[in-house]
Short mmCIF file of C-alpha atoms in Angstrom, two decimals:
data_model
loop_
_atom_site.label_atom_id
_atom_site.label_comp_id
_atom_site.label_asym_id
_atom_site.label_seq_id
_atom_site.Cartn_x
_atom_site.Cartn_y
_atom_site.Cartn_z
CA MET A 24 61.47 -6.80 11.46
CA LYS A 25 60.02 -8.66 14.45
CA ILE A 26 62.17 -11.21 16.28
CA GLN A 27 59.67 -13.95 15.46
CA ILE A 28 60.02 -13.28 11.71
CA LYS A 29 63.81 -13.11 12.04
CA ILE A 30 63.88 -16.50 13.77
CA VAL A 31 61.57 -18.03 11.15
CA VAL A 32 63.68 -16.65 8.28
CA LEU A 33 66.89 -17.86 9.94
CA LEU A 34 65.47 -21.36 10.49
CA LEU A 35 64.22 -21.47 6.90
CA VAL A 36 67.60 -20.41 5.49
CA ILE A 37 69.44 -22.97 7.61
CA PHE A 38 67.00 -25.77 6.80
CA ILE A 39 66.80 -25.00 3.06
CA THR A 40 70.59 -24.78 2.81
CA TYR A 41 71.00 -28.09 4.61
CA THR A 42 68.25 -29.77 2.55
CA LEU A 43 69.67 -28.52 -0.75
CA ILE A 44 73.17 -29.70 0.12
CA PHE A 45 71.87 -33.07 1.28
CA SER A 46 69.60 -33.52 -1.74
CA ALA A 47 72.36 -32.50 -4.15
CA PHE A 48 74.73 -34.97 -2.49
CA VAL A 49 72.16 -37.79 -2.75
CA TYR A 50 71.28 -36.91 -6.33
CA PHE A 51 74.83 -36.71 -7.66
CA SER A 52 75.99 -39.74 -5.67
CA ILE A 53 73.22 -41.91 -7.08
CA SER A 54 73.74 -40.44 -10.56
CA GLN A 55 77.44 -41.32 -10.49
CA TYR A 56 76.62 -44.77 -9.18
CA SER A 57 74.07 -45.18 -11.97
CA PHE A 58 76.67 -44.20 -14.58
CA ALA A 59 79.30 -46.55 -13.18
CA ASP A 60 76.80 -49.39 -12.94
CA PHE A 61 75.62 -48.88 -16.52
CA TYR A 62 79.17 -48.82 -17.84
CA LYS A 63 79.73 -52.11 -16.01
CA ARG A 64 76.65 -53.59 -17.67
CA LEU A 65 77.91 -52.49 -21.08
CA GLU A 66 81.34 -54.03 -20.44
CA ILE A 67 79.68 -57.31 -19.51
CA ARG A 68 77.63 -57.05 -22.73
CA ALA A 69 80.79 -56.39 -24.71
CA ALA A 70 82.52 -59.47 -23.23
CA THR A 71 79.42 -61.61 -23.88
CA THR A 72 79.15 -60.33 -27.45
CA ALA A 73 82.83 -61.06 -28.07
CA LYS A 74 82.49 -64.67 -26.88
CA VAL A 75 79.34 -65.24 -28.91
CA GLU A 76 80.62 -63.67 -32.11
CA LEU A 77 84.25 -64.76 -31.98
CA ASP A 78 84.52 -67.93 -29.86
CA PHE A 79 81.25 -69.75 -30.59
CA GLN A 80 80.93 -69.15 -34.30
CA LYS A 81 79.42 -72.60 -35.00
CA ASN A 82 76.50 -72.10 -32.57
CA THR A 83 76.07 -68.38 -33.07
CA ALA A 84 72.36 -68.50 -33.84
CA SER A 85 71.35 -70.56 -30.81
CA ILE A 86 73.58 -68.57 -28.46
CA LYS A 87 72.18 -65.29 -29.77
CA GLU A 88 68.70 -66.66 -29.13
CA LEU A 89 69.61 -67.52 -25.54
CA LYS A 90 71.23 -64.10 -25.11
CA SER A 91 68.13 -62.33 -26.40
CA GLU A 92 65.83 -64.39 -24.18
CA TYR A 93 67.66 -64.31 -20.86
CA LEU A 94 69.80 -61.18 -20.82
CA GLU A 95 68.29 -57.84 -19.85
CA LYS A 96 67.34 -55.78 -22.87
CA LEU A 97 68.93 -52.35 -23.13
CA THR A 98 67.36 -49.47 -25.02
CA ASN A 99 68.79 -49.00 -28.54
CA GLU A 100 71.58 -51.48 -27.85
CA GLN A 101 74.18 -51.77 -30.64
CA ASP A 102 77.47 -53.60 -30.88
CA HIS A 103 80.43 -53.20 -33.22
CA ILE A 104 83.43 -55.53 -33.62
CA PHE A 105 86.52 -54.96 -35.70
CA GLU A 106 89.93 -56.58 -35.84
CA ILE A 107 92.89 -54.61 -34.57
CA THR A 108 95.77 -54.75 -37.03
CA SER A 109 98.52 -52.45 -38.13
CA THR A 110 96.49 -51.59 -41.19
CA THR A 111 93.20 -50.91 -39.38
CA SER A 112 91.84 -47.47 -40.14
CA LEU A 113 90.84 -46.08 -36.75
CA ASP A 114 89.19 -43.04 -38.34
CA LYS A 115 86.95 -45.27 -40.45
CA GLU A 116 86.00 -47.48 -37.48
CA ALA A 117 85.34 -44.38 -35.36
CA ALA A 118 83.07 -42.97 -38.03
CA ASN A 119 81.17 -46.28 -38.32
CA THR A 120 80.72 -46.49 -34.56
CA LYS A 121 80.05 -42.73 -34.19
CA VAL A 122 82.68 -42.34 -31.47
CA PRO A 123 85.84 -40.25 -31.35
CA VAL A 124 89.15 -41.84 -32.39
CA SER A 125 90.52 -41.15 -28.91
CA PHE A 126 87.96 -43.58 -27.46
CA ILE A 127 89.17 -46.40 -29.73
CA LYS A 128 92.80 -45.57 -28.91
CA GLU A 129 91.91 -45.77 -25.21
CA ILE A 130 90.49 -49.29 -25.70
CA ILE A 131 93.58 -50.42 -27.59
CA ALA A 132 95.95 -48.88 -25.06
CA ASN A 133 94.17 -49.82 -21.79
CA GLY A 134 92.08 -52.81 -22.75
CA THR A 135 88.84 -51.04 -21.81
CA GLY A 136 87.25 -47.65 -22.41
CA ASN A 137 84.12 -45.64 -21.66
CA TYR A 138 82.51 -42.81 -23.55
CA GLN A 139 79.23 -40.88 -23.23
CA LYS A 140 77.43 -38.96 -25.95
CA GLY A 141 74.25 -37.36 -24.61
CA ASN A 142 72.28 -40.16 -22.98
CA THR A 143 74.01 -42.83 -25.09
CA PHE A 144 76.79 -44.66 -23.27
CA PHE A 145 79.61 -46.60 -24.96
CA ALA A 146 81.78 -49.31 -23.39
CA GLY A 147 84.55 -51.08 -25.25
CA ILE A 148 87.00 -53.89 -24.55
CA LYS A 149 89.99 -55.36 -26.34
CA TYR A 150 89.37 -59.07 -26.86
CA LYS A 151 91.81 -61.73 -28.05
CA SER A 152 90.41 -64.68 -29.97
CA GLY A 153 93.02 -67.12 -31.16
CA GLU A 154 95.96 -65.15 -32.50
CA LYS A 155 93.89 -62.10 -33.36
CA GLU A 156 92.88 -59.08 -31.33
CA TYR A 157 89.55 -57.36 -31.67
CA ALA A 158 87.90 -54.20 -30.39
CA VAL A 159 84.36 -54.85 -29.15
CA ILE A 160 82.18 -51.77 -28.58
CA VAL A 161 78.65 -51.90 -27.14
CA SER A 162 76.38 -48.84 -26.87
CA ALA A 163 72.90 -48.23 -25.42
CA GLU A 164 70.75 -45.49 -23.98
CA ASN A 165 70.86 -45.23 -20.18
CA TYR A 166 67.25 -45.87 -19.28
CA TYR A 167 68.06 -45.57 -15.55
CA ASN A 168 69.39 -42.08 -16.01
CA THR A 169 66.45 -40.83 -18.07
CA HIS A 170 63.76 -42.43 -15.90
CA HIS A 171 64.93 -43.48 -12.42
CA ILE A 172 67.31 -40.58 -11.82
CA ALA A 173 64.73 -38.15 -13.18
CA TYR A 174 62.16 -39.70 -10.83
CA LEU A 175 64.61 -39.32 -7.93
CA ARG A 176 65.15 -35.67 -8.88
CA ASN A 177 61.40 -35.03 -8.88
CA VAL A 178 60.99 -36.79 -5.53
CA LEU A 179 63.78 -34.71 -3.98
CA ILE A 180 62.30 -31.45 -5.33
CA THR A 181 58.86 -32.39 -3.98
CA LEU A 182 60.39 -33.37 -0.65
CA ILE A 183 62.22 -30.04 -0.43
CA LEU A 184 59.04 -28.06 -1.14
CA VAL A 185 56.98 -30.07 1.37
CA SER A 186 59.77 -29.78 3.95
CA VAL A 187 59.99 -26.02 3.47
CA LEU A 188 56.25 -25.71 4.02
CA PHE A 189 56.46 -27.93 7.11
CA ILE A 190 59.43 -26.08 8.60
CA LEU A 191 57.70 -22.76 7.88
CA LEU A 192 54.61 -23.80 9.83
CA ALA A 193 56.67 -25.48 12.56
CA SER A 194 58.91 -22.41 12.88
CA PHE A 195 55.92 -20.11 13.33
CA TRP A 196 54.47 -22.44 15.94
CA VAL A 197 57.76 -22.88 17.84
CA THR A 198 58.66 -19.18 17.74
CA LYS A 199 55.15 -18.27 18.87
CA LYS A 200 55.61 -20.53 21.90
CA ILE A 201 59.05 -19.01 22.56
CA ILE A 202 57.97 -15.40 22.06
CA LYS A 203 54.73 -15.77 24.05
CA PRO A 204 56.37 -15.24 27.50
CA ILE A 205 58.13 -12.13 26.16
CA GLN A 206 54.82 -10.78 24.83
CA GLN A 207 53.19 -11.48 28.20
CA ILE A 208 56.00 -9.66 30.00
CA THR A 209 55.76 -6.75 27.54
CA ASN A 210 51.97 -6.45 27.93
CA LYS A 211 52.22 -6.59 31.73
CA VAL A 212 55.03 -4.03 31.86
CA LYS A 213 53.01 -1.66 29.63
CA LYS A 214 50.26 -1.66 32.27
CA ILE A 215 52.67 -0.62 35.03
CA GLY A 216 53.00 3.12 35.59
CA SER A 217 53.79 5.52 38.38
CA GLU A 218 50.24 5.12 39.70
CA ASN A 219 50.49 1.30 40.12
CA LEU A 220 54.14 0.50 40.75
CA SER A 221 53.06 -2.19 43.21
CA LEU A 222 52.16 -4.50 40.29
CA ARG A 223 54.66 -7.28 39.63
CA LEU A 224 55.30 -9.77 36.84
CA SER A 225 54.23 -13.33 37.50
CA LEU A 226 57.20 -15.71 37.44
CA PRO A 227 57.07 -18.69 35.01
CA SER A 228 57.05 -22.13 36.59
CA GLN A 229 60.23 -23.09 34.74
CA ASN A 230 63.47 -21.62 36.05
CA ASP A 231 64.67 -20.45 32.63
CA GLU A 232 65.85 -17.23 30.97
CA PHE A 233 62.32 -15.82 30.94
CA ALA A 234 62.02 -16.38 34.69
CA ASN A 235 65.33 -14.55 35.16
CA LEU A 236 64.05 -11.73 32.94
CA ALA A 237 60.83 -11.46 34.97
CA ARG A 238 62.81 -11.47 38.24
CA THR A 239 65.07 -8.73 36.88
CA PHE A 240 62.04 -6.63 35.97
CA ASN A 241 60.53 -7.19 39.41
CA ASP A 242 63.80 -6.16 41.09
CA MET A 243 63.84 -3.02 38.95
CA LEU A 244 60.21 -2.28 39.87
CA ASP A 245 61.10 -2.73 43.55
CA ARG A 246 63.80 -0.11 43.20
CA LEU A 247 61.53 2.22 41.24
CA GLN A 248 58.69 1.86 43.73
CA THR A 249 60.94 2.57 46.69
CA SER A 250 62.47 5.53 44.88
CA PHE A 251 59.02 6.96 44.04
CA GLU A 252 57.77 6.41 47.57
CA THR A 253 60.86 8.08 49.02
CA GLN A 254 60.58 11.06 46.69
CA ASN A 255 56.84 11.43 47.20
CA ASN A 256 57.16 11.24 50.98
CA PHE A 257 60.28 13.34 51.35
CA VAL A 258 58.72 16.79 50.97
CA SER A 259 55.59 16.04 52.98
CA ASN A 260 57.58 14.31 55.74
CA ALA A 261 60.18 17.06 55.82
CA SER A 262 57.59 19.87 56.06
CA HIS A 263 55.69 18.04 58.78
CA GLU A 264 58.70 17.05 60.86
CA PHE A 265 60.49 20.37 60.49
CA ASN A 266 57.40 22.30 61.56
CA THR A 267 57.54 21.41 65.29
CA PRO A 268 61.22 22.27 66.00
CA LEU A 269 61.04 25.35 63.73
CA THR A 270 57.92 26.54 65.55
CA SER A 271 59.70 26.05 68.88
CA ILE A 272 62.78 27.92 67.68
CA ILE A 273 60.76 30.83 66.24
CA GLY A 274 58.44 30.99 69.27
CA GLN A 275 61.32 30.95 71.72
CA ALA A 276 63.15 33.65 69.75
CA ASP A 277 59.99 35.83 69.61
CA VAL A 278 59.42 35.50 73.36
CA THR A 279 63.06 36.26 74.11
CA LEU A 280 63.13 39.31 71.87
CA SER A 281 59.78 40.69 73.08
CA LYS A 282 61.52 42.54 75.94
CA SER A 283 64.90 43.01 77.53
CA ARG A 284 66.00 40.03 79.65
CA SER A 285 68.80 39.08 81.96
CA GLN A 286 71.84 37.17 80.86
CA GLU A 287 70.58 34.01 82.52
CA GLU A 288 67.29 34.24 80.62
CA TYR A 289 69.12 34.74 77.34
CA VAL A 290 71.30 31.68 78.06
CA GLU A 291 68.23 29.64 78.90
CA SER A 292 66.48 30.71 75.69
CA LEU A 293 69.56 30.02 73.56
CA THR A 294 69.91 26.60 75.20
CA ILE A 295 66.32 25.75 74.23
CA ILE A 296 66.91 27.02 70.69
CA LEU A 297 70.15 24.98 70.43
CA HIS A 298 68.37 21.85 71.65
CA GLU A 299 65.58 22.26 69.08
CA ALA A 300 68.15 23.04 66.34
CA GLU A 301 70.05 19.86 67.19
CA LYS A 302 66.84 17.85 66.95
CA LEU A 303 66.13 19.53 63.62
CA ASP A 304 69.65 18.70 62.40
CA LYS A 305 69.24 15.03 63.35
CA LYS A 306 65.98 14.87 61.42
CA VAL A 307 67.56 16.52 58.38
CA GLN A 308 70.45 14.04 58.44
CA ALA A 309 68.07 11.12 58.87
CA LEU A 310 65.91 12.30 55.97
CA LEU A 311 68.91 12.80 53.72
CA PHE A 312 70.26 9.34 54.48
CA LEU A 313 66.82 7.83 53.97
CA ALA A 314 66.65 9.50 50.55
CA GLN A 315 70.13 8.23 49.66
CA THR A 316 69.07 4.64 50.35
CA GLY A 317 65.87 5.04 48.32
CA PHE A 318 67.38 3.83 45.05
CA ASN A 319 68.25 7.30 43.80
CA GLY A 320 70.39 5.90 41.01
CA LYS A 321 73.72 6.02 42.86
CA SER A 322 75.56 2.74 42.56
CA GLN A 323 76.54 1.06 45.82
CA LYS A 324 79.80 -0.86 46.16
CA PHE A 325 78.94 -4.48 46.88
CA ASP A 326 81.43 -7.00 48.21
CA LYS A 327 81.54 -10.30 50.09
CA VAL A 328 80.00 -9.94 53.57
CA ARG A 329 79.87 -12.64 56.26
CA ILE A 330 76.63 -12.20 58.16
CA ASP A 331 77.78 -14.00 61.34
CA GLN A 332 80.73 -11.63 61.70
CA LEU A 333 78.48 -8.68 60.87
CA ILE A 334 76.06 -9.65 63.67
CA LEU A 335 78.94 -9.80 66.16
CA ASP A 336 80.03 -6.31 65.05
CA VAL A 337 76.45 -5.03 65.45
CA LYS A 338 76.33 -6.48 68.98
CA LEU A 339 79.46 -4.52 69.90
CA THR A 340 77.99 -1.34 68.43
CA ILE A 341 74.69 -1.72 70.33
CA GLU A 342 76.50 -2.43 73.59
CA LYS A 343 78.34 0.88 73.19
CA LEU A 344 75.07 2.74 72.50
CA TYR A 345 73.08 0.90 75.19
CA PRO A 346 75.57 -0.38 77.81
CA VAL A 347 72.83 -2.10 79.81
CA SER A 348 71.43 -3.98 76.78
CA LYS A 349 71.23 -7.77 76.87
CA ILE A 350 71.79 -9.42 73.50
CA HIS A 351 71.95 -13.17 73.01
CA ILE A 352 73.21 -14.45 69.66
CA ASP A 353 71.84 -17.87 68.68
CA PHE A 354 74.13 -19.67 66.22
CA SER A 355 72.59 -23.11 66.80
CA LEU A 356 71.15 -23.19 63.27
CA LEU A 357 74.39 -22.04 61.66
CA PRO A 358 75.03 -23.84 58.32
CA GLU A 359 78.00 -26.18 58.12
CA THR A 360 79.58 -24.54 55.07
CA PRO A 361 80.97 -20.99 55.51
CA GLU A 362 79.85 -20.09 51.97
CA LYS A 363 76.24 -20.17 53.17
CA LEU A 364 77.03 -17.29 55.54
CA LYS A 365 78.13 -14.90 52.79
CA VAL A 366 76.05 -12.37 50.93
CA LYS A 367 76.95 -9.89 48.23
CA GLY A 368 76.35 -6.47 49.69
CA ASN A 369 77.53 -3.20 51.18
CA GLU A 370 78.84 -3.95 54.66
CA GLN A 371 78.29 -0.43 56.04
CA LEU A 372 74.66 -0.30 54.88
CA LEU A 373 73.89 -3.79 56.20
CA HIS A 374 75.55 -2.88 59.50
CA LEU A 375 73.35 0.23 59.70
CA ALA A 376 70.16 -1.74 58.94
CA LEU A 377 70.87 -4.43 61.55
CA THR A 378 71.95 -1.82 64.09
CA ASN A 379 68.62 -0.03 63.68
CA VAL A 380 66.62 -3.25 64.05
CA VAL A 381 68.58 -4.61 67.04
CA GLY A 382 68.75 -1.14 68.61
CA ASN A 383 64.95 -0.79 68.40
CA ALA A 384 64.55 -4.22 69.98
CA CYS A 385 66.78 -3.23 72.92
CA LYS A 386 65.18 0.21 73.31
CA TYR A 387 61.52 -0.85 73.16
CA SER A 388 62.06 -3.91 75.38
CA ARG A 389 63.56 -1.69 78.11
CA ASN A 390 66.82 -3.57 77.83
CA GLN A 391 65.32 -6.98 78.41
CA LEU A 392 66.89 -9.98 76.66
CA VAL A 393 66.98 -9.66 72.85
CA THR A 394 67.71 -12.80 70.80
CA VAL A 395 69.40 -12.58 67.42
CA SER A 396 69.16 -15.89 65.50
CA LEU A 397 70.97 -16.80 62.30
CA GLY A 398 70.04 -19.60 59.90
CA ALA A 399 70.14 -20.43 56.21
CA THR A 400 68.16 -22.21 53.51
CA ALA A 401 69.43 -23.43 50.13
CA ASP A 402 69.45 -19.91 48.70
CA LYS A 403 68.84 -17.44 51.56
CA ILE A 404 70.31 -16.30 54.85
CA ILE A 405 67.74 -15.58 57.57
CA VAL A 406 68.34 -13.22 60.50
CA ALA A 407 65.63 -13.08 63.18
CA VAL A 408 65.63 -10.42 65.93
CA LYS A 409 63.19 -11.20 68.77
CA ASP A 410 62.37 -9.08 71.82
CA ASN A 411 59.83 -9.23 74.65
CA GLY A 412 59.09 -5.53 74.65
CA ILE A 413 56.05 -3.33 74.25
CA GLY A 414 55.14 -4.65 70.80
CA ILE A 415 53.17 -2.78 68.14
CA PRO A 416 49.37 -2.39 68.12
CA GLU A 417 47.91 -4.61 65.40
CA ASN A 418 46.05 -1.76 63.67
CA GLU A 419 49.31 0.22 63.34
CA LEU A 420 51.48 -2.49 61.78
CA GLN A 421 50.57 -1.31 58.26
CA TYR A 422 52.24 2.08 58.88
CA ILE A 423 55.56 0.93 60.33
CA TYR A 424 57.47 1.60 57.09
CA ASP A 425 56.17 5.16 56.74
CA PRO A 426 58.99 7.61 57.55
CA PHE A 427 58.53 9.35 60.91
CA PHE A 428 55.67 7.07 61.92
CA ARG A 429 55.85 6.04 65.56
CA ALA A 430 53.45 3.67 67.27
CA SER A 431 51.06 5.14 69.80
CA ASN A 432 52.74 3.29 72.69
CA THR A 433 56.24 4.72 72.05
CA LYS A 434 55.79 8.29 73.25
CA GLN A 435 57.97 7.78 76.30
CA PHE A 436 60.86 6.55 74.11
CA GLU A 437 63.16 8.85 72.17
CA GLY A 438 63.15 8.36 68.42
CA TYR A 439 62.24 9.80 65.03
CA GLY A 440 60.55 6.93 63.16
CA ILE A 441 63.34 6.63 60.60
CA GLY A 442 65.08 3.39 61.64
CA LEU A 443 62.69 0.78 60.20
CA PRO A 444 62.02 2.56 56.85
CA LEU A 445 65.77 3.01 56.51
CA ALA A 446 66.39 -0.68 57.26
CA ARG A 447 63.74 -1.73 54.72
CA ASN A 448 65.33 0.42 52.00
CA ILE A 449 68.76 -1.09 52.68
CA ILE A 450 67.41 -4.65 52.65
CA LYS A 451 65.63 -3.96 49.36
CA ILE A 452 68.88 -2.66 47.86
CA HIS A 453 70.26 -6.12 48.60
CA SER A 454 67.25 -7.88 46.96
CA GLY A 455 66.13 -9.11 50.37
CA ASP A 456 62.91 -9.10 52.38
CA ILE A 457 62.05 -7.79 55.84
CA ASN A 458 58.97 -8.88 57.77
CA VAL A 459 57.73 -7.71 61.16
CA TYR A 460 55.57 -9.87 63.46
CA SER A 461 54.34 -8.21 66.64
CA LEU A 462 51.76 -8.50 69.39
CA HIS A 463 50.91 -5.54 71.62
CA SER A 464 52.64 -5.80 75.02
CA GLN A 465 54.14 -9.20 74.09
CA GLY A 466 57.09 -8.35 71.89
CA THR A 467 58.21 -8.12 68.29
CA THR A 468 60.10 -10.36 65.87
CA VAL A 469 61.81 -8.87 62.82
CA GLU A 470 62.81 -11.40 60.17
CA ILE A 471 65.34 -10.41 57.49
CA LYS A 472 66.02 -12.63 54.45
CA LEU A 473 69.00 -11.99 52.18
CA PRO A 474 69.98 -13.97 49.05
CA LEU A 475 73.19 -15.94 49.27
CA GLY A 476 76.11 -14.45 47.36
CA ASN A 477 77.27 -16.36 44.29
CA PHE A 478 80.93 -16.78 45.23
CA SER A 479 83.34 -19.50 44.29
CA ILE A 480 84.93 -21.35 47.19
#
């Protein structure tokens, strides 16, 4: 059963249950009130009848005429009066009045009594006139119960049916509006495959559960896309990058083995082979680490990381690698609250990413001044690394995240083209963004944005 139908059925059940309970309460409350009110009317009639018949015997005719003219007429109204004495036959009086003996005994004992037989209601009182006591019983059909209460019952039934129809239509309309974003997400996700992983879900304007769902899907697609790209590029990159050092190793070995050589020549050849093997080993390690950061399904341990402290640690690391480097840390835009300096992440991976970015800035600026700035918005931490180095040619900026790609103006610098792709993968693991702005021969700025960690103070 579809969720929409389940919601409609659930709303119908809740509404019908509530309506039935409410209608039953109204119906029975008014019915009981109608009964009590009618009994009260009959008691008043019984008292009036007793006064007319027993206290105003001389003017009975005129009083009866006034009673008939001005008092409300009740359907099939009848009255019965008998004297209460020790010799009164209660069975006989009960048979004449068509009521049970217990009803007459109730009147005698309590002074009043009520009895219902079908839709005919009986009310009786004990009345004292002079030295004698009488039982006065008045009966009539309850017109209000047969007509007004029946009308109320029909109105409530009609109201329930109309309400059910209304809530059915309203439920379908409301659930359609609720389910529509889910259907849109489902249809969009169905269109996304391995051939177009760059597609993303559009985020709703409202920051609600559906927006969170869409963001979650987009984060998952980011991880999948990076994983696919890493896997697709790994073999081709590995075969290409391994070819040069392997060719050098094989060629050097062939030349060395082609004829007998002196010990010095063998040492020289082995030194060349060792150097090429070390380069090959570095590339293998770099490729393996790049693959491990490519969302390969292994969970990373995330914890609270203070970015300002991390930047200071990166500065110390770079100064050990490049002793002549000049790094200026700009904390002028530092937020006032320490909580806006914390992200949820893996400290070692973030340290590696920032070390690669800052290290590249120092290397390609020939150890000129590199500025690392730190700032924050309401929901992000921003790290900007700016250098005045050789820059990147504009037509090559689109390839900077390809593993092993190196710009055409970097041939005189040592490197393997792994640092920036590795940094991008790490930043993506942390749901962040990395952007590179560069002008040839004028320098490069790398901007890293990381979401603030949701930590309690």
